[in-house]
Structure formats: C-alpha cells, structure tokens
Short mmCIF file of N, CA and C in Angstrom, two decimals:
data_model
loop_
_atom_site.label_atom_id
_atom_site.label_comp_id
_atom_site.label_asym_id
_atom_site.label_seq_id
_atom_site.Cartn_x
_atom_site.Cartn_y
_atom_site.Cartn_z
N ALA A 1 72.40 73.34 -100.12
CA ALA A 1 73.55 72.91 -101.25
C ALA A 1 73.46 71.40 -101.29
N GLN A 2 72.82 70.75 -100.46
CA GLN A 2 72.87 69.42 -100.57
C GLN A 2 71.72 68.72 -101.35
N THR A 3 70.77 69.67 -101.12
CA THR A 3 69.63 69.29 -102.09
C THR A 3 69.67 69.45 -103.35
N LEU A 4 70.30 70.74 -103.76
CA LEU A 4 70.94 71.50 -105.15
C LEU A 4 71.71 70.32 -105.65
N ARG A 5 72.70 69.68 -104.98
CA ARG A 5 73.75 68.68 -105.54
C ARG A 5 72.82 67.50 -106.15
N LEU A 6 71.92 67.18 -105.20
CA LEU A 6 71.15 65.68 -105.46
C LEU A 6 70.45 65.93 -106.72
N ILE A 7 69.86 67.27 -107.22
CA ILE A 7 69.08 67.33 -108.27
C ILE A 7 69.87 68.03 -109.12
N GLY A 8 71.06 68.19 -109.25
CA GLY A 8 71.92 68.53 -110.37
C GLY A 8 71.72 70.26 -110.40
N ASN A 9 71.45 71.04 -109.66
CA ASN A 9 71.38 72.29 -109.82
C ASN A 9 69.87 72.44 -110.60
N GLY A 10 69.03 71.43 -110.75
CA GLY A 10 67.90 71.45 -111.65
C GLY A 10 67.83 70.77 -112.81
N ALA A 11 69.15 70.39 -113.04
CA ALA A 11 69.16 69.59 -114.38
C ALA A 11 68.63 68.29 -114.74
N TYR A 12 68.46 67.72 -113.03
CA TYR A 12 67.83 66.15 -112.90
C TYR A 12 66.70 66.37 -112.77
N ASN A 13 65.65 65.48 -111.58
CA ASN A 13 64.65 65.40 -111.52
C ASN A 13 64.44 66.46 -110.37
N ARG A 14 63.08 66.77 -110.38
CA ARG A 14 62.42 67.85 -109.10
C ARG A 14 62.35 67.43 -108.11
N LEU A 15 62.89 68.06 -107.17
CA LEU A 15 62.81 67.49 -105.91
C LEU A 15 60.76 67.51 -105.43
N LEU A 16 60.23 68.41 -105.75
CA LEU A 16 58.62 68.34 -105.64
C LEU A 16 58.15 69.13 -106.92
N THR A 17 56.91 68.75 -106.71
CA THR A 17 55.82 69.59 -107.87
C THR A 17 54.74 70.45 -107.39
N VAL A 18 54.53 71.74 -107.94
CA VAL A 18 53.54 72.45 -107.53
C VAL A 18 52.84 72.29 -108.64
N PHE A 19 51.38 71.76 -108.55
CA PHE A 19 50.56 71.94 -109.89
C PHE A 19 49.59 72.52 -109.45
N MET A 20 48.68 73.66 -110.46
CA MET A 20 47.47 74.54 -110.65
C MET A 20 46.95 74.14 -111.43
N TYR A 21 45.60 74.01 -110.86
CA TYR A 21 44.47 73.75 -111.82
C TYR A 21 44.14 75.48 -112.11
N MET A 22 43.64 75.48 -113.41
CA MET A 22 43.33 77.10 -113.87
C MET A 22 41.72 77.21 -114.79
N SER A 23 41.64 75.96 -114.36
CA SER A 23 40.24 75.61 -114.82
C SER A 23 39.21 74.48 -114.26
N ASP A 24 37.94 74.59 -114.19
CA ASP A 24 37.18 73.74 -113.68
C ASP A 24 36.90 72.64 -114.97
N VAL A 25 36.82 71.31 -114.63
CA VAL A 25 36.59 70.25 -115.64
C VAL A 25 35.21 69.48 -115.35
N PRO A 26 34.30 69.44 -115.90
CA PRO A 26 33.00 68.74 -115.49
C PRO A 26 33.40 67.34 -115.06
N LYS A 27 33.93 66.85 -116.44
CA LYS A 27 34.19 65.46 -116.16
C LYS A 27 35.35 64.88 -116.90
N GLY A 28 36.43 64.14 -116.01
CA GLY A 28 37.53 63.65 -116.45
C GLY A 28 38.83 64.67 -116.21
N GLY A 29 39.71 64.35 -116.72
CA GLY A 29 40.93 65.13 -116.41
C GLY A 29 41.54 65.34 -115.24
N GLU A 30 41.36 64.38 -114.50
CA GLU A 30 42.06 64.18 -112.90
C GLU A 30 43.42 63.87 -113.22
N THR A 31 44.34 64.49 -112.23
CA THR A 31 45.75 63.97 -112.17
C THR A 31 45.61 62.84 -111.18
N TYR A 32 46.43 61.73 -111.82
CA TYR A 32 46.13 60.33 -111.53
C TYR A 32 47.33 59.96 -111.15
N PHE A 33 47.43 59.25 -109.70
CA PHE A 33 48.74 58.67 -108.92
C PHE A 33 48.50 57.08 -108.72
N PRO A 34 48.63 56.36 -109.84
CA PRO A 34 48.62 54.85 -110.08
C PRO A 34 49.56 53.86 -108.65
N ALA A 35 50.49 54.57 -108.16
CA ALA A 35 51.13 53.77 -107.30
C ALA A 35 50.85 54.30 -106.15
N TYR A 36 49.81 54.98 -105.72
CA TYR A 36 49.34 55.66 -104.48
C TYR A 36 49.27 54.48 -103.59
N GLY A 37 49.52 54.20 -102.36
CA GLY A 37 49.44 53.40 -101.40
C GLY A 37 50.28 52.22 -101.69
N GLY A 38 51.64 52.27 -102.37
CA GLY A 38 52.28 50.77 -102.59
C GLY A 38 51.69 50.22 -103.73
N ARG A 39 50.60 50.61 -104.55
CA ARG A 39 50.05 49.61 -105.68
C ARG A 39 51.60 49.43 -106.75
N ASP A 40 51.39 48.16 -106.90
CA ASP A 40 52.61 47.86 -108.27
C ASP A 40 51.57 47.31 -109.46
N GLY A 41 52.25 46.71 -110.07
CA GLY A 41 51.94 46.45 -111.64
C GLY A 41 51.81 47.22 -112.69
N PRO A 42 51.29 46.96 -113.75
CA PRO A 42 51.12 47.74 -114.97
C PRO A 42 50.44 49.01 -114.65
N VAL A 43 50.82 50.15 -115.59
CA VAL A 43 50.24 51.19 -115.17
C VAL A 43 49.18 51.62 -116.55
N ASP A 44 47.79 51.77 -116.31
CA ASP A 44 46.52 52.02 -117.35
C ASP A 44 46.30 53.40 -116.98
N PHE A 45 46.90 54.44 -117.53
CA PHE A 45 46.24 55.72 -117.61
C PHE A 45 44.97 56.10 -118.30
N GLU A 46 44.46 54.93 -118.93
CA GLU A 46 42.84 54.93 -119.30
C GLU A 46 41.89 54.49 -118.24
N ASP A 47 42.64 53.87 -117.37
CA ASP A 47 41.50 53.77 -116.05
C ASP A 47 41.87 54.06 -114.79
N CYS A 48 41.39 55.55 -114.60
CA CYS A 48 41.73 56.27 -113.56
C CYS A 48 41.32 55.97 -112.58
N SER A 49 40.26 54.87 -111.64
CA SER A 49 39.86 54.38 -111.03
C SER A 49 40.54 53.61 -109.91
N LEU A 50 42.04 53.08 -110.37
CA LEU A 50 42.88 52.61 -109.50
C LEU A 50 43.84 53.72 -108.61
N GLY A 51 44.43 53.49 -107.76
CA GLY A 51 45.17 54.34 -107.29
C GLY A 51 44.60 55.56 -106.58
N PHE A 52 45.31 56.89 -106.81
CA PHE A 52 44.48 58.10 -106.21
C PHE A 52 44.59 59.14 -107.46
N SER A 53 43.42 59.63 -107.15
CA SER A 53 43.41 60.96 -108.31
C SER A 53 42.92 62.18 -107.86
N VAL A 54 43.16 63.48 -108.43
CA VAL A 54 42.73 64.51 -107.90
C VAL A 54 41.78 65.43 -109.06
N ARG A 55 40.74 65.89 -108.64
CA ARG A 55 39.79 66.66 -109.66
C ARG A 55 40.37 67.67 -109.96
N PRO A 56 40.30 68.01 -110.98
CA PRO A 56 40.61 69.51 -111.27
C PRO A 56 39.43 70.14 -111.19
N GLU A 57 40.03 71.49 -109.97
CA GLU A 57 39.37 72.57 -109.56
C GLU A 57 39.85 74.14 -110.10
N ARG A 58 39.17 74.59 -110.64
CA ARG A 58 39.95 75.95 -110.57
C ARG A 58 40.60 76.47 -109.35
N ARG A 59 41.47 77.00 -109.24
CA ARG A 59 42.20 77.83 -108.24
C ARG A 59 42.95 76.90 -107.14
N LYS A 60 42.78 75.28 -107.29
CA LYS A 60 43.39 74.23 -106.46
C LYS A 60 44.33 73.86 -106.85
N VAL A 61 45.47 73.87 -105.70
CA VAL A 61 47.07 73.51 -105.84
C VAL A 61 47.27 72.35 -105.44
N ILE A 62 47.80 71.41 -105.93
CA ILE A 62 48.35 70.25 -105.44
C ILE A 62 50.27 70.30 -105.20
N ILE A 63 50.71 69.52 -104.29
CA ILE A 63 51.94 69.71 -104.13
C ILE A 63 52.28 68.33 -103.74
N PHE A 64 53.39 67.68 -104.34
CA PHE A 64 53.62 66.61 -103.77
C PHE A 64 55.36 66.44 -104.04
N TYR A 65 55.90 65.64 -103.59
CA TYR A 65 57.51 65.26 -103.55
C TYR A 65 57.78 64.37 -105.01
N ASN A 66 58.65 64.50 -105.24
CA ASN A 66 58.98 63.62 -106.48
C ASN A 66 60.28 62.59 -105.90
N MET A 67 60.92 63.12 -105.01
CA MET A 67 62.14 62.39 -104.70
C MET A 67 62.42 62.41 -102.83
N HIS A 68 62.37 61.57 -102.45
CA HIS A 68 62.86 61.43 -101.00
C HIS A 68 63.77 61.93 -100.63
N PRO A 69 64.04 62.68 -99.29
CA PRO A 69 65.14 63.28 -99.00
C PRO A 69 66.31 63.13 -99.06
N ASP A 70 66.91 61.52 -99.26
CA ASP A 70 68.05 61.06 -99.80
C ASP A 70 68.32 61.27 -101.19
N GLY A 71 67.53 62.00 -102.01
CA GLY A 71 67.75 62.12 -103.27
C GLY A 71 67.20 60.85 -104.46
N ASN A 72 66.97 59.60 -103.59
CA ASN A 72 66.05 58.84 -104.65
C ASN A 72 64.94 59.49 -105.11
N LEU A 73 64.69 58.73 -106.15
CA LEU A 73 63.31 59.09 -106.78
C LEU A 73 61.94 58.42 -105.81
N ASP A 74 61.23 58.82 -105.63
CA ASP A 74 59.89 58.46 -105.19
C ASP A 74 58.96 57.68 -106.16
N PRO A 75 58.98 56.40 -106.16
CA PRO A 75 58.25 55.59 -107.49
C PRO A 75 56.52 56.07 -107.44
N HIS A 76 56.27 56.43 -105.94
CA HIS A 76 55.07 56.65 -105.54
C HIS A 76 54.40 58.04 -106.37
N SER A 77 55.45 58.60 -106.46
CA SER A 77 54.74 60.00 -107.27
C SER A 77 54.86 60.14 -109.02
N LEU A 78 54.95 58.83 -109.21
CA LEU A 78 54.54 58.56 -110.91
C LEU A 78 53.22 59.02 -110.85
N HIS A 79 52.57 60.11 -111.70
CA HIS A 79 51.50 60.62 -112.08
C HIS A 79 51.35 60.94 -113.17
N GLY A 80 50.13 61.39 -113.97
CA GLY A 80 49.76 61.33 -115.44
C GLY A 80 48.47 62.01 -115.66
N GLY A 81 48.02 62.79 -116.70
CA GLY A 81 46.46 63.41 -116.53
C GLY A 81 45.68 62.01 -117.36
N CYS A 82 44.68 62.10 -116.59
CA CYS A 82 43.19 61.32 -117.35
C CYS A 82 42.82 61.92 -118.55
N ARG A 83 42.14 60.98 -119.09
CA ARG A 83 41.54 61.99 -120.48
C ARG A 83 40.39 62.81 -119.99
N VAL A 84 40.44 63.97 -120.35
CA VAL A 84 39.14 65.08 -120.46
C VAL A 84 38.02 64.40 -121.21
N VAL A 85 37.04 64.15 -120.38
CA VAL A 85 35.54 63.93 -121.04
C VAL A 85 34.87 64.79 -121.50
N GLU A 86 34.76 65.77 -120.57
CA GLU A 86 33.76 66.91 -120.78
C GLU A 86 34.62 67.81 -120.81
N GLY A 87 34.59 69.26 -121.28
CA GLY A 87 35.22 70.66 -120.94
C GLY A 87 36.68 70.80 -121.30
N THR A 88 37.27 71.46 -120.82
CA THR A 88 38.64 71.93 -121.28
C THR A 88 39.75 72.12 -120.07
N LYS A 89 40.55 71.48 -119.75
CA LYS A 89 41.52 71.53 -118.91
C LYS A 89 42.72 72.42 -118.97
N TRP A 90 42.84 73.36 -118.41
CA TRP A 90 44.23 74.47 -118.43
C TRP A 90 44.82 74.05 -116.80
N SER A 91 46.26 74.35 -116.92
CA SER A 91 46.83 73.58 -115.54
C SER A 91 48.44 74.47 -115.83
N ALA A 92 48.91 74.35 -115.02
CA ALA A 92 50.18 74.62 -114.87
C ALA A 92 51.21 74.23 -113.75
N ASN A 93 52.43 74.06 -113.92
CA ASN A 93 53.37 73.51 -112.91
C ASN A 93 54.88 74.15 -112.99
#
C-alpha cells in the first residue's frame, strides 16, 4: 500500500523499469545511463561513451529502479537511447 501511495497508483513515476530487447543491433542503439556512478554535468545523448551503456541483444532484459524506497526519484536512473548506427532496434518496456 505504501509503494502504491508513493507512485500515485501508477499515475506518477515508475518504481522500476523492465526493458526488453527484441532484436540484435550490430552497431549503436545502446541504452545509456549518463549519471551512472554519480557523474554530474550536462547530458549528451550523442556521446554514449560516458556513464554506462547496455548493448541491445535479442532476448536481453534489463531491470532498474527509477525511485528510491522512500519514493524519491533516483537521479542515477536517468536513461536514454543512443543512436542506432547499423540495423534496427526493437524493444519494449
């Protein structure tokens, strides 16, 4: 009940994200976490070499928390998709 109250029964932020890759991507298309490890500063989703990136591979699933147990957002969960250079990226969450 406490968790549902913190997220407004799903109307607010997600407690966690389950992200599935449904295709292999030969180059690019990573899921990028620029604030990984406490990194601060401007976020550049064109440069996916900083922070932490997960390479898209068919049947891979990543799970990460978007919020702390107290209901506050986890700024380290900030994420985005890097540009697909070669191939096609299919995914679902």
